[in-house]
PDB file of C-alpha atoms in Angstrom:
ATOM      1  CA  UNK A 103      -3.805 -35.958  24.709  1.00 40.00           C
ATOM      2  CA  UNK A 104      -3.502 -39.515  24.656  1.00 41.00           C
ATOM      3  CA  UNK A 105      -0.354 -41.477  24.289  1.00 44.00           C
ATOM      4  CA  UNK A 106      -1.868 -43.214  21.399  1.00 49.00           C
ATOM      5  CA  UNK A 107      -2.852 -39.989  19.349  1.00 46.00           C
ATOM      6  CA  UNK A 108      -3.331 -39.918  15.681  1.00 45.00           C
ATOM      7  CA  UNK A 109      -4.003 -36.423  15.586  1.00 44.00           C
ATOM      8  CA  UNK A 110      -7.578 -37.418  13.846  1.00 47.00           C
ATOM      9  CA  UNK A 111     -10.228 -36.468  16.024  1.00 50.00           C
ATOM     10  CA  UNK A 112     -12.954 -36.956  13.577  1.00 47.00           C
ATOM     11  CA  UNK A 113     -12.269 -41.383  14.398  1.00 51.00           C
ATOM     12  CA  UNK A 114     -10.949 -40.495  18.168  1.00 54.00           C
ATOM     13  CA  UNK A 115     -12.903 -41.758  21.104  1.00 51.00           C
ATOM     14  CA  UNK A 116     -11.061 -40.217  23.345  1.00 51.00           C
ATOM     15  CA  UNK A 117     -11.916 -36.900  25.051  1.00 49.00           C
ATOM     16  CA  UNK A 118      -8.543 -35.411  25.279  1.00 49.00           C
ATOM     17  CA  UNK A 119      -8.045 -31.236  25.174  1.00 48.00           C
ATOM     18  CA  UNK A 120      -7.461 -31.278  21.304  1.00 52.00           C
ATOM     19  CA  UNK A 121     -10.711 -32.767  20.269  1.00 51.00           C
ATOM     20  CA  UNK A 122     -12.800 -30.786  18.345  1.00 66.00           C
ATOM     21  CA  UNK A 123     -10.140 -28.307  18.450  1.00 84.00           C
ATOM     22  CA  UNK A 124     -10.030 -28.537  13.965  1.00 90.00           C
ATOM     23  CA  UNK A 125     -11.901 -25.518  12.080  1.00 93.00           C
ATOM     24  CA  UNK A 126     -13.433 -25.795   8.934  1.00 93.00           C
ATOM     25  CA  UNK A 127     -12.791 -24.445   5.451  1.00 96.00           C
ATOM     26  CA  UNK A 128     -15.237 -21.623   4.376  1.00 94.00           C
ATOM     27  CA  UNK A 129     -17.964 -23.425   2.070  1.00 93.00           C
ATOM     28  CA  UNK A 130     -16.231 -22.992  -1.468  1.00 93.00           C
ATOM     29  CA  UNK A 131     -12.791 -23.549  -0.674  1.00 97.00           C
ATOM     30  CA  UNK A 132     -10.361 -26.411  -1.359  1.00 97.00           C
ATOM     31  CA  UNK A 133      -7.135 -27.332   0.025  1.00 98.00           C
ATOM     32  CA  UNK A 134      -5.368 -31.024  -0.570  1.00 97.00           C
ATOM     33  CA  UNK A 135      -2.325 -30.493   1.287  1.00 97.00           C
ATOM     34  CA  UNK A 136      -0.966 -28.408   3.826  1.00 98.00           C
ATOM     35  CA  UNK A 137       2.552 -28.311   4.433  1.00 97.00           C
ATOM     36  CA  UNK A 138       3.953 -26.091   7.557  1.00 96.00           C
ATOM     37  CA  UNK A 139       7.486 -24.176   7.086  1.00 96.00           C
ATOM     38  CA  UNK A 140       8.793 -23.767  10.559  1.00 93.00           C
ATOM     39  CA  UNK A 141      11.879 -23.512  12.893  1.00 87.00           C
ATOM     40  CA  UNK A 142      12.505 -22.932  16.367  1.00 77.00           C
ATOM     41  CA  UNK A 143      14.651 -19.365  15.649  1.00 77.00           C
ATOM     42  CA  UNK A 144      13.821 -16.847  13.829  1.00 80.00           C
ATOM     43  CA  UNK A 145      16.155 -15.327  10.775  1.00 83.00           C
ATOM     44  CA  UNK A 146      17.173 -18.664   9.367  1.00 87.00           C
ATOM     45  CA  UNK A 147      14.812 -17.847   5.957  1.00 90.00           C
ATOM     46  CA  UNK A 148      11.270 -20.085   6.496  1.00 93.00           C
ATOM     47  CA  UNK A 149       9.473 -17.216   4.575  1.00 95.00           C
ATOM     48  CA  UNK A 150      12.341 -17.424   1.772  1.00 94.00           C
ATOM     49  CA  UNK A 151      11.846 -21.457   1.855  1.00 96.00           C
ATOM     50  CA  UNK A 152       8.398 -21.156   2.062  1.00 97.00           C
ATOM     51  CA  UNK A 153       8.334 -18.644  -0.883  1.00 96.00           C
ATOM     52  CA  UNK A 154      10.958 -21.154  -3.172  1.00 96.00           C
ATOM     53  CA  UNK A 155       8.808 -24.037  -2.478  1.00 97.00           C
ATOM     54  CA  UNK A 156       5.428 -22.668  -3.231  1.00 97.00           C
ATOM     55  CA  UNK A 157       7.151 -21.126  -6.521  1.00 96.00           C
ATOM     56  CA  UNK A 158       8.957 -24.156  -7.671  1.00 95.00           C
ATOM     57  CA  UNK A 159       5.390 -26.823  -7.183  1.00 97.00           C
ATOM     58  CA  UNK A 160       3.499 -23.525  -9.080  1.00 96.00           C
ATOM     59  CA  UNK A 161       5.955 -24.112 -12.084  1.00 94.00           C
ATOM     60  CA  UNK A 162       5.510 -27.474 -12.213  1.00 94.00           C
ATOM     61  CA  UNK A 163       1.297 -27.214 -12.611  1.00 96.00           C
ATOM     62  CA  UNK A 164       0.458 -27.168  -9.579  1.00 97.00           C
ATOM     63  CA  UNK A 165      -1.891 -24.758  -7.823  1.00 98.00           C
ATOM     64  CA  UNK A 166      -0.143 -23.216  -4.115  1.00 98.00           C
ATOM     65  CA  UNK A 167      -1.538 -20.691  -1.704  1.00 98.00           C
ATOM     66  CA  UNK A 168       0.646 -19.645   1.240  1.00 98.00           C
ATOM     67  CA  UNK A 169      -1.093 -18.776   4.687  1.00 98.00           C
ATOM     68  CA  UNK A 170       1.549 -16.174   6.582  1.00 97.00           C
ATOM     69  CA  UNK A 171       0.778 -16.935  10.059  1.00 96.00           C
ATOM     70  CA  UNK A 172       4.182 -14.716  11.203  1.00 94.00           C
ATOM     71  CA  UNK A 173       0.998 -12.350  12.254  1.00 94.00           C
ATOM     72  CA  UNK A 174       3.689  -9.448  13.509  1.00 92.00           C
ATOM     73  CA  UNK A 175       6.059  -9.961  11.297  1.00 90.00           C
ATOM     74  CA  UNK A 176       4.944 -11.030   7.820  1.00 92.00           C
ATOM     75  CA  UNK A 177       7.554 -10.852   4.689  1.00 92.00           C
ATOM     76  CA  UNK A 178       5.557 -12.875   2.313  1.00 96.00           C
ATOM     77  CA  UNK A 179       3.710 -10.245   0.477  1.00 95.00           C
ATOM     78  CA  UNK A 180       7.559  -8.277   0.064  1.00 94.00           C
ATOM     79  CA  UNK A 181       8.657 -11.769  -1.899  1.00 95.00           C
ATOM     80  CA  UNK A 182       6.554 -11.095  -4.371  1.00 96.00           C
ATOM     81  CA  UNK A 183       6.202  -7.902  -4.673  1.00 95.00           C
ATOM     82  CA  UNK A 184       2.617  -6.908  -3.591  1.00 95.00           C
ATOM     83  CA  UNK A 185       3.044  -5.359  -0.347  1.00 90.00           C
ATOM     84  CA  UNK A 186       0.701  -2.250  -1.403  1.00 90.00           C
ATOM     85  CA  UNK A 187      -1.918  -5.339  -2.429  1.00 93.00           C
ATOM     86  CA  UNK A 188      -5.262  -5.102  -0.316  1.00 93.00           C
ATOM     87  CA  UNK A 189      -7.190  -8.366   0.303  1.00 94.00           C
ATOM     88  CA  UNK A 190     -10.947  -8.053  -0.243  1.00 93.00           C
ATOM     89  CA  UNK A 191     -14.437  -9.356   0.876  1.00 92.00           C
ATOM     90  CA  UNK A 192     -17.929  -9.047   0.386  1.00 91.00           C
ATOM     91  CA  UNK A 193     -20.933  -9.153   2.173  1.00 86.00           C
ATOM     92  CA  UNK A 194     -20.597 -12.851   3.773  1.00 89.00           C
ATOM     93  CA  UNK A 195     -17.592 -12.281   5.706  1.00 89.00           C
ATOM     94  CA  UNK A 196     -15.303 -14.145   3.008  1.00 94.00           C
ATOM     95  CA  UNK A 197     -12.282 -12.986   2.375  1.00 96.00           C
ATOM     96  CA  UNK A 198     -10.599 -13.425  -1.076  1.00 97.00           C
ATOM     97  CA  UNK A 199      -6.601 -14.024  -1.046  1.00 97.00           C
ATOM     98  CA  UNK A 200      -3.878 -12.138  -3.280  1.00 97.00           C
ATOM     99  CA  UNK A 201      -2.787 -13.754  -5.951  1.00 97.00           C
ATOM    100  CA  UNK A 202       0.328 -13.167  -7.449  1.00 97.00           C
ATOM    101  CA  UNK A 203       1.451 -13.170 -11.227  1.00 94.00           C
ATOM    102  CA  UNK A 204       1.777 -16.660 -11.945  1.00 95.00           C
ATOM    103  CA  UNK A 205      -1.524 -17.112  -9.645  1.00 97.00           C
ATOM    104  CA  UNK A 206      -0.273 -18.230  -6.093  1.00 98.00           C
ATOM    105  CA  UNK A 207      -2.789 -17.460  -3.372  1.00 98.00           C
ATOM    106  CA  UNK A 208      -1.917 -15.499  -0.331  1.00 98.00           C
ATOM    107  CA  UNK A 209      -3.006 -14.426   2.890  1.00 98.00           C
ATOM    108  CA  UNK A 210      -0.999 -12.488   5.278  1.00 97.00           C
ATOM    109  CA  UNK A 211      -1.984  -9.962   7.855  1.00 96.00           C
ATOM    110  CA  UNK A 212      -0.201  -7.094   5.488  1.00 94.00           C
ATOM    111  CA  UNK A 213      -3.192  -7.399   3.725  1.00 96.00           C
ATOM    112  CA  UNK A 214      -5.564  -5.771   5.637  1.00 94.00           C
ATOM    113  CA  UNK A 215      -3.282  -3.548   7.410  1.00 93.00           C
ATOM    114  CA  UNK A 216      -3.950   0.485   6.129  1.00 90.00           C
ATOM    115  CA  UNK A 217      -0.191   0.673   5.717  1.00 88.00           C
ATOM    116  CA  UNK A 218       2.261  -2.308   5.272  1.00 87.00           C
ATOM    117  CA  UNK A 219       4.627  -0.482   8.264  1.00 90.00           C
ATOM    118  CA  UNK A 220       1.724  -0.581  10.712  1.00 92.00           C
ATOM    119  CA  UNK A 221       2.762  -2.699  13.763  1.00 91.00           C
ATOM    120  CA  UNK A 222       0.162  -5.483  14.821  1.00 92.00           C
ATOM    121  CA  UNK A 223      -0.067  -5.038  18.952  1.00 91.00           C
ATOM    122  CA  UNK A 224      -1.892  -7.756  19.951  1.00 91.00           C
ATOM    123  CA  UNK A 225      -1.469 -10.926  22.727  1.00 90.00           C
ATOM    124  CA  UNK A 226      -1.375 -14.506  21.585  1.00 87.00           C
ATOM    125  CA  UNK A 227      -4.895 -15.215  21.744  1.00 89.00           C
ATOM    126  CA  UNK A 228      -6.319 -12.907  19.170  1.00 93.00           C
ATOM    127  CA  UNK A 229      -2.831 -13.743  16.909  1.00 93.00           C
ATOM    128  CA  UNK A 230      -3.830 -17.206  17.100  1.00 92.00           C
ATOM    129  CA  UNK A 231      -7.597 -16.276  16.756  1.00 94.00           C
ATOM    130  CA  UNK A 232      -6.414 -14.242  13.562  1.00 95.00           C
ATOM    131  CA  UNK A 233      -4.393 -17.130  12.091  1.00 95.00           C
ATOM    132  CA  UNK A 234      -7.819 -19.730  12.426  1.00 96.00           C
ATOM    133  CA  UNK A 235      -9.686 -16.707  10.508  1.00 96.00           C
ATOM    134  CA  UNK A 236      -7.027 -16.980   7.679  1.00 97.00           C
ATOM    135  CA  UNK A 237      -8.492 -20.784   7.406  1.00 97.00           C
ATOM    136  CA  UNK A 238     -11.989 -20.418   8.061  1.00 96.00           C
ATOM    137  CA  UNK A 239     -12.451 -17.148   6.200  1.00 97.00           C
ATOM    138  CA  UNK A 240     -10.646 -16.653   3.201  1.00 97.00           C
ATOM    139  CA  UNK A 241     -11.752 -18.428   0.271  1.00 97.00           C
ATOM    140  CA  UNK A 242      -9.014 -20.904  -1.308  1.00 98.00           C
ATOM    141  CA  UNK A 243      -9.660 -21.770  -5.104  1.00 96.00           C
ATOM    142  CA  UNK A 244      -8.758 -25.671  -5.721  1.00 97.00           C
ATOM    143  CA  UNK A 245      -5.341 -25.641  -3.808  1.00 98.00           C
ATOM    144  CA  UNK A 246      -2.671 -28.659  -4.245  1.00 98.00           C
ATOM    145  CA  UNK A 247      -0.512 -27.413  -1.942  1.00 98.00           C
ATOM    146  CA  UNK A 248      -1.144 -24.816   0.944  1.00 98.00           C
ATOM    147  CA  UNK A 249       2.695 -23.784   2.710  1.00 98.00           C
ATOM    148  CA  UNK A 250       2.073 -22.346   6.182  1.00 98.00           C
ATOM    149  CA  UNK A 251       5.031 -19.581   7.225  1.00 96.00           C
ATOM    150  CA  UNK A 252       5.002 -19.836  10.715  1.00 93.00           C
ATOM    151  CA  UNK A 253       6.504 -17.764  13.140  1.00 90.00           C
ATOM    152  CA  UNK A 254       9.275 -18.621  15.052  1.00 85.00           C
ATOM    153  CA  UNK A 255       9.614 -20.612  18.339  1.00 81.00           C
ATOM    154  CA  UNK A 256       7.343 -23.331  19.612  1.00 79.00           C
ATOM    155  CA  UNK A 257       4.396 -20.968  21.046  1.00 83.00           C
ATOM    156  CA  UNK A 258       0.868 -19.966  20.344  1.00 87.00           C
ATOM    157  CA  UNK A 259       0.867 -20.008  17.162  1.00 91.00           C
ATOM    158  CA  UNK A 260       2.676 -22.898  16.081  1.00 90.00           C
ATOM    159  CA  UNK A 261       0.402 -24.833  18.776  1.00 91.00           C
ATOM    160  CA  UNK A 262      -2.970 -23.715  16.815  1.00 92.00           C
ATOM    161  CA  UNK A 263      -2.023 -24.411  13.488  1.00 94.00           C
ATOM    162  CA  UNK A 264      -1.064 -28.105  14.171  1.00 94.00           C
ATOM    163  CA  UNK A 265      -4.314 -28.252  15.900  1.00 93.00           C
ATOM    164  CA  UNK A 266      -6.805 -26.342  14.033  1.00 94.00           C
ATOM    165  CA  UNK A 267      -5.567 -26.911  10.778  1.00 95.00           C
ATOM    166  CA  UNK A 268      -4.760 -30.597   9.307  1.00 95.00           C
ATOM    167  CA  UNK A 269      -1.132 -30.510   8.937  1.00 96.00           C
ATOM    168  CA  UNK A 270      -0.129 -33.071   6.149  1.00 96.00           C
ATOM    169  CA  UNK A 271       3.592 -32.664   7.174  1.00 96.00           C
ATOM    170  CA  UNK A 272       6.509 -30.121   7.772  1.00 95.00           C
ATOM    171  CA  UNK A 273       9.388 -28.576   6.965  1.00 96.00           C
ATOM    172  CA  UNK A 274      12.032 -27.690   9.263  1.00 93.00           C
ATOM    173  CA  UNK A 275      14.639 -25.073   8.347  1.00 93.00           C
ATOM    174  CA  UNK A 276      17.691 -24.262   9.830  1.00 89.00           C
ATOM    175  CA  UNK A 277      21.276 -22.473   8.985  1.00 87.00           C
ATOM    176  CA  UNK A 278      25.085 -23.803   9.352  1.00 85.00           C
ATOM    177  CA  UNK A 279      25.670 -22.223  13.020  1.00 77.00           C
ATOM    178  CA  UNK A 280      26.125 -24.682  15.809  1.00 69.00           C
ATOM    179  CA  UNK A 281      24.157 -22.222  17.892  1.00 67.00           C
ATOM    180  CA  UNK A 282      20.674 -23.293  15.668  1.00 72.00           C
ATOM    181  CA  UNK A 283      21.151 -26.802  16.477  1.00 77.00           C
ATOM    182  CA  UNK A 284      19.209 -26.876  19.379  1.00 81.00           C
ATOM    183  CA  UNK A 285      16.892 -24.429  18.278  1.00 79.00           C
ATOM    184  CA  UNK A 286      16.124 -27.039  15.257  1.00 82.00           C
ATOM    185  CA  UNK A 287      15.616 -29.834  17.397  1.00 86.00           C
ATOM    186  CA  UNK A 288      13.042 -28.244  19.520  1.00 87.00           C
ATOM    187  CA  UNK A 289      10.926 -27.553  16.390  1.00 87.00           C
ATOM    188  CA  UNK A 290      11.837 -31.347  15.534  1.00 88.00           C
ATOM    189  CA  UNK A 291      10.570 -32.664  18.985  1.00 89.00           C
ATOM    190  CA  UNK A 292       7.526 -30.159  19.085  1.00 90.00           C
ATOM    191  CA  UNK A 293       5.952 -31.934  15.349  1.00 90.00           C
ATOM    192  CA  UNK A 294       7.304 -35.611  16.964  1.00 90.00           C
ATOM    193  CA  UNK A 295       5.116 -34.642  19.760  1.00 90.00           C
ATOM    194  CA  UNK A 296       2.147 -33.157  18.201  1.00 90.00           C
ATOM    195  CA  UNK A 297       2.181 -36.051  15.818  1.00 91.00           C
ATOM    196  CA  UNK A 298       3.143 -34.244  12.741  1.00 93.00           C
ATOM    197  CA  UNK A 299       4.776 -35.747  10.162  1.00 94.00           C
ATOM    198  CA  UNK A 300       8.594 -34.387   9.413  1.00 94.00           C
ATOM    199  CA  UNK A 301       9.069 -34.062   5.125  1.00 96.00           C
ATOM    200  CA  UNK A 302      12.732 -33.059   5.824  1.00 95.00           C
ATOM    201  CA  UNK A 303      15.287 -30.852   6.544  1.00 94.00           C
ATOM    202  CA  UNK A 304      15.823 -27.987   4.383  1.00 94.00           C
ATOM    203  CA  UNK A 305      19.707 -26.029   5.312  1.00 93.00           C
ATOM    204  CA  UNK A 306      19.465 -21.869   4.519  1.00 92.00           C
ATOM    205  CA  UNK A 307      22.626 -20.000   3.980  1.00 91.00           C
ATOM    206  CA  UNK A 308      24.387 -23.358   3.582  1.00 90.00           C
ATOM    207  CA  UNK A 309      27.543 -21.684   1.748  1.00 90.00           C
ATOM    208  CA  UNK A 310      28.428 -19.202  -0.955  1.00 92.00           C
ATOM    209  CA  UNK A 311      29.872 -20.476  -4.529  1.00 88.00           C
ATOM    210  CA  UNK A 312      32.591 -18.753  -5.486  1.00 86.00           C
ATOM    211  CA  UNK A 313      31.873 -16.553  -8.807  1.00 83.00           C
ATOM    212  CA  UNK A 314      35.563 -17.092  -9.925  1.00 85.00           C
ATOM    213  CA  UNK A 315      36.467 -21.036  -9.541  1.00 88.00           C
ATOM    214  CA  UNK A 316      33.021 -22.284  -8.182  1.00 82.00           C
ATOM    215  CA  UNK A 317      34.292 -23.362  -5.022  1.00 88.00           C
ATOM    216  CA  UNK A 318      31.610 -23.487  -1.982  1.00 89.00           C
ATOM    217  CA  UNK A 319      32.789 -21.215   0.647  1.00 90.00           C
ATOM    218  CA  UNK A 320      30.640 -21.921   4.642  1.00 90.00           C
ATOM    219  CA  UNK A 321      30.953 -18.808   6.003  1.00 86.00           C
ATOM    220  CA  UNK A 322      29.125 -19.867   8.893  1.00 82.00           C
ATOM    221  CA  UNK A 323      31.637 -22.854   9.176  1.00 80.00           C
ATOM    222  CA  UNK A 324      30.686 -26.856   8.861  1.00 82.00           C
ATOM    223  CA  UNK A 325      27.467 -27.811   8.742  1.00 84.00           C
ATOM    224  CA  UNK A 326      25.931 -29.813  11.572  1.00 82.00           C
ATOM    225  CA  UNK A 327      22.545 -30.495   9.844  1.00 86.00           C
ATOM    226  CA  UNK A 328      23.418 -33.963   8.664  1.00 88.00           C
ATOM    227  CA  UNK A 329      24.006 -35.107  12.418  1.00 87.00           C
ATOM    228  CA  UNK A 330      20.414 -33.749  13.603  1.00 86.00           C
ATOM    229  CA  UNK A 331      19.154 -35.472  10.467  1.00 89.00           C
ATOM    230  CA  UNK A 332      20.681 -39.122  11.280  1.00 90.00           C
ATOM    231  CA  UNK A 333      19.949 -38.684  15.224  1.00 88.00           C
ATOM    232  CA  UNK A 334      16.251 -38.370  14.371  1.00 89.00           C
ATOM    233  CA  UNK A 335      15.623 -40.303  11.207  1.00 92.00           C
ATOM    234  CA  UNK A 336      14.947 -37.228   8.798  1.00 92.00           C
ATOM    235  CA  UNK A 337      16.636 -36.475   5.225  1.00 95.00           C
ATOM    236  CA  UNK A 338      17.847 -33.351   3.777  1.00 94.00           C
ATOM    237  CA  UNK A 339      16.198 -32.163   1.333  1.00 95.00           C
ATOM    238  CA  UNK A 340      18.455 -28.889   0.114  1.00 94.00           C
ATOM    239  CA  UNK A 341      20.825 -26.897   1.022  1.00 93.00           C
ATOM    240  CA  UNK A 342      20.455 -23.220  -0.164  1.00 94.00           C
ATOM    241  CA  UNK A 343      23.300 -21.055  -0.789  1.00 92.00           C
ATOM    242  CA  UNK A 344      23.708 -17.161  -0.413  1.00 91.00           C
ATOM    243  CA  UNK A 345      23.763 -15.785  -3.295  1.00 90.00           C
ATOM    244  CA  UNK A 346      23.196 -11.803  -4.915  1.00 90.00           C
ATOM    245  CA  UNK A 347      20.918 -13.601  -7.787  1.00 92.00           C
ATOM    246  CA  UNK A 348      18.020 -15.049  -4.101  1.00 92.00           C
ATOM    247  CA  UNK A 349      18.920 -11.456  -2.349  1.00 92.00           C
ATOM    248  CA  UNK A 350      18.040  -9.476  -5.746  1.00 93.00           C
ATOM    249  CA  UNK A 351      15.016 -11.601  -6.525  1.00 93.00           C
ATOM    250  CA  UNK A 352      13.258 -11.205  -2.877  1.00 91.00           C
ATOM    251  CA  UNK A 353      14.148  -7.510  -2.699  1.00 91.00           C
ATOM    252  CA  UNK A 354      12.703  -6.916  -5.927  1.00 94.00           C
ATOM    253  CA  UNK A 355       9.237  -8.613  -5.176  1.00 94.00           C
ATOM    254  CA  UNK A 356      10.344 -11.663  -8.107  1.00 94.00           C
ATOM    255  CA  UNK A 357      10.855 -14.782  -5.919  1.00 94.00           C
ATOM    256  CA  UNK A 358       8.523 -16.543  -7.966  1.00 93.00           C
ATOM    257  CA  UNK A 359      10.963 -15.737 -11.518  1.00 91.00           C
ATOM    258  CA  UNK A 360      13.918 -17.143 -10.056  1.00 89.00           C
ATOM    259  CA  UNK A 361      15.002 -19.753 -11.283  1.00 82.00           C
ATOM    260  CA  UNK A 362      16.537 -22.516  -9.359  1.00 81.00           C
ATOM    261  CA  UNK A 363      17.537 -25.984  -8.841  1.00 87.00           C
ATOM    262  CA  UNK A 364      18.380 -26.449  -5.235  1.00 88.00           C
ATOM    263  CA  UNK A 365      15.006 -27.255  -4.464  1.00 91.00           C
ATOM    264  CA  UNK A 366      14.106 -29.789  -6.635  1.00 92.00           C
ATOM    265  CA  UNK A 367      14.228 -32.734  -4.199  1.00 93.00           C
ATOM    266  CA  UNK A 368      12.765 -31.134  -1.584  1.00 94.00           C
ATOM    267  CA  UNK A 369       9.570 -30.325  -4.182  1.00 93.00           C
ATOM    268  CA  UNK A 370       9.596 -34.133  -5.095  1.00 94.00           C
ATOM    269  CA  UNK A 371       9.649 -34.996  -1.594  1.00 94.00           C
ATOM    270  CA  UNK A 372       6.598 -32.139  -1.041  1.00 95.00           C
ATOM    271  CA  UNK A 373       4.530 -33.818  -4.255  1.00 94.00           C
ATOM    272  CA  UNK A 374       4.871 -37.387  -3.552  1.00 92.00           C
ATOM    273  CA  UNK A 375       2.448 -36.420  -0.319  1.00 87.00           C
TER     274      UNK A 375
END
């Protein structure tokens, strides 16, 4: 890759590893925007943030898909409730996503599994392979705003999406534990160096609001997301809390019914792309 990399191939003279590495929409489909939900460790709630987000821009007009590239682990279809769902196809080889009540598209590997509990055993070649096929396959009706839920870590899959798939930007979550910090950064220095724009910071599990006085309680102690944030030039966009009322609505397959205000300036941020 060369130092000078704009992570556009289709104006790049250059012949550098990544060029031509960028797959193609099926004929018929339509994305915008493509915004990838990712952190360096997993358990810190991407596939809750990536839910949220691709709920809140729904009930504002917009149309959202969600590609879950978490390929062995996928929790999307459990948000919203169609985990016995089955995505189908026809003749051509196109697939057709899931869409949920209030019509947001998804794709997820649960999908075409017989039973949602059946473990996906494969190497990082054909998980990557699978995750380009969820691009170049499926057929995406007129989407604003795809959200990617990636996988944890800096690895295979990460490394195809942000270079098969044009990545308008990301979002990088993290929790209150001083143990995360450097796992955040990594996922912070892995976009910086893949030349992927950073929308912001988004904090899971931030604190819990008393139901009594309303006083925030961190549980996980003080938060050290604002320092990462100044040291590389990013903002904050929310800060989730723990709460029954997020725990109830995921378990119960209604993410996209909750309703919510913590997210509303990290949605700006997301539509002003």
């Amino acid at each position: 890759m060369s130092e000078n990399c704009t992570n556009n191939c289709s104006t790049c003279s250059s012949s550098c590893s990544n060029k031509n590495l960028r797959v193609q929409l099926r004929a018929g489909s339509c994305v915008k925007k493509v915004i990838g939900v990712v952190s360096g460790k997993g358990g810190v709630g991407k596939s809750l943030v990536t839910s949220l987000l691709a709920s809140k821009l729904c009930q504002h007009g917009l149309k959202t898909a969600i590609l879950d590239a978490d390929i062995t682990g996928p929790s999307i279809p459990i948000c919203f409730g169609v985990g016995e769902e089955k995505a189908q196809g026809d003749k051509s080889g196109a697939i057709y996503p899931v869409k949920t009540d209030s019509g947001i598209q998804l794709m997820s590997m649960n999908f075409l599994l017989e039973h949602e509990t059946d473990p996906v055993l494969w190497r990082g070649p054909i998980i990557a392979g699978a995750v380009r096929q969820f691009w170049t396959d499926v057929i995406w009706d007129s989407v604003d705003f795809m959200f990617v839920d990636m996988p944890p870590g800096t690895g295979d899959v990460p490394l195809t999406v942000f270079q098969s798939i044009p990545v308008d930007g990301i979002i990088v979550v993290s929790s209150p534990q001083q143990l995360v910090r450097v796992i955040v950064e990594k996922a912070v220095k892995m976009a910086e160096t893949m030349k992927i724009p950073i929308v912001g910071l988004i904090e899971n599990m931030s604190y819990v609001k008393c139901p009594d006085c309303g006083k925030e309680i961190k549980v996980f102690g003080e938060s050290n997301i604002d320092e990462i944030a100044k040291n590389y030039n990013i903002p904050v966009l929310s800060r989730i809390p723990s709460s029954q009322e997020i725990s109830r609505a995921i378990d119960e397959g209604e993410v996209e019914n909750l309703a919510s205000d913590f997210l509303d300036s990290a949605a700006l941020a997301i539509e002003k792309l």
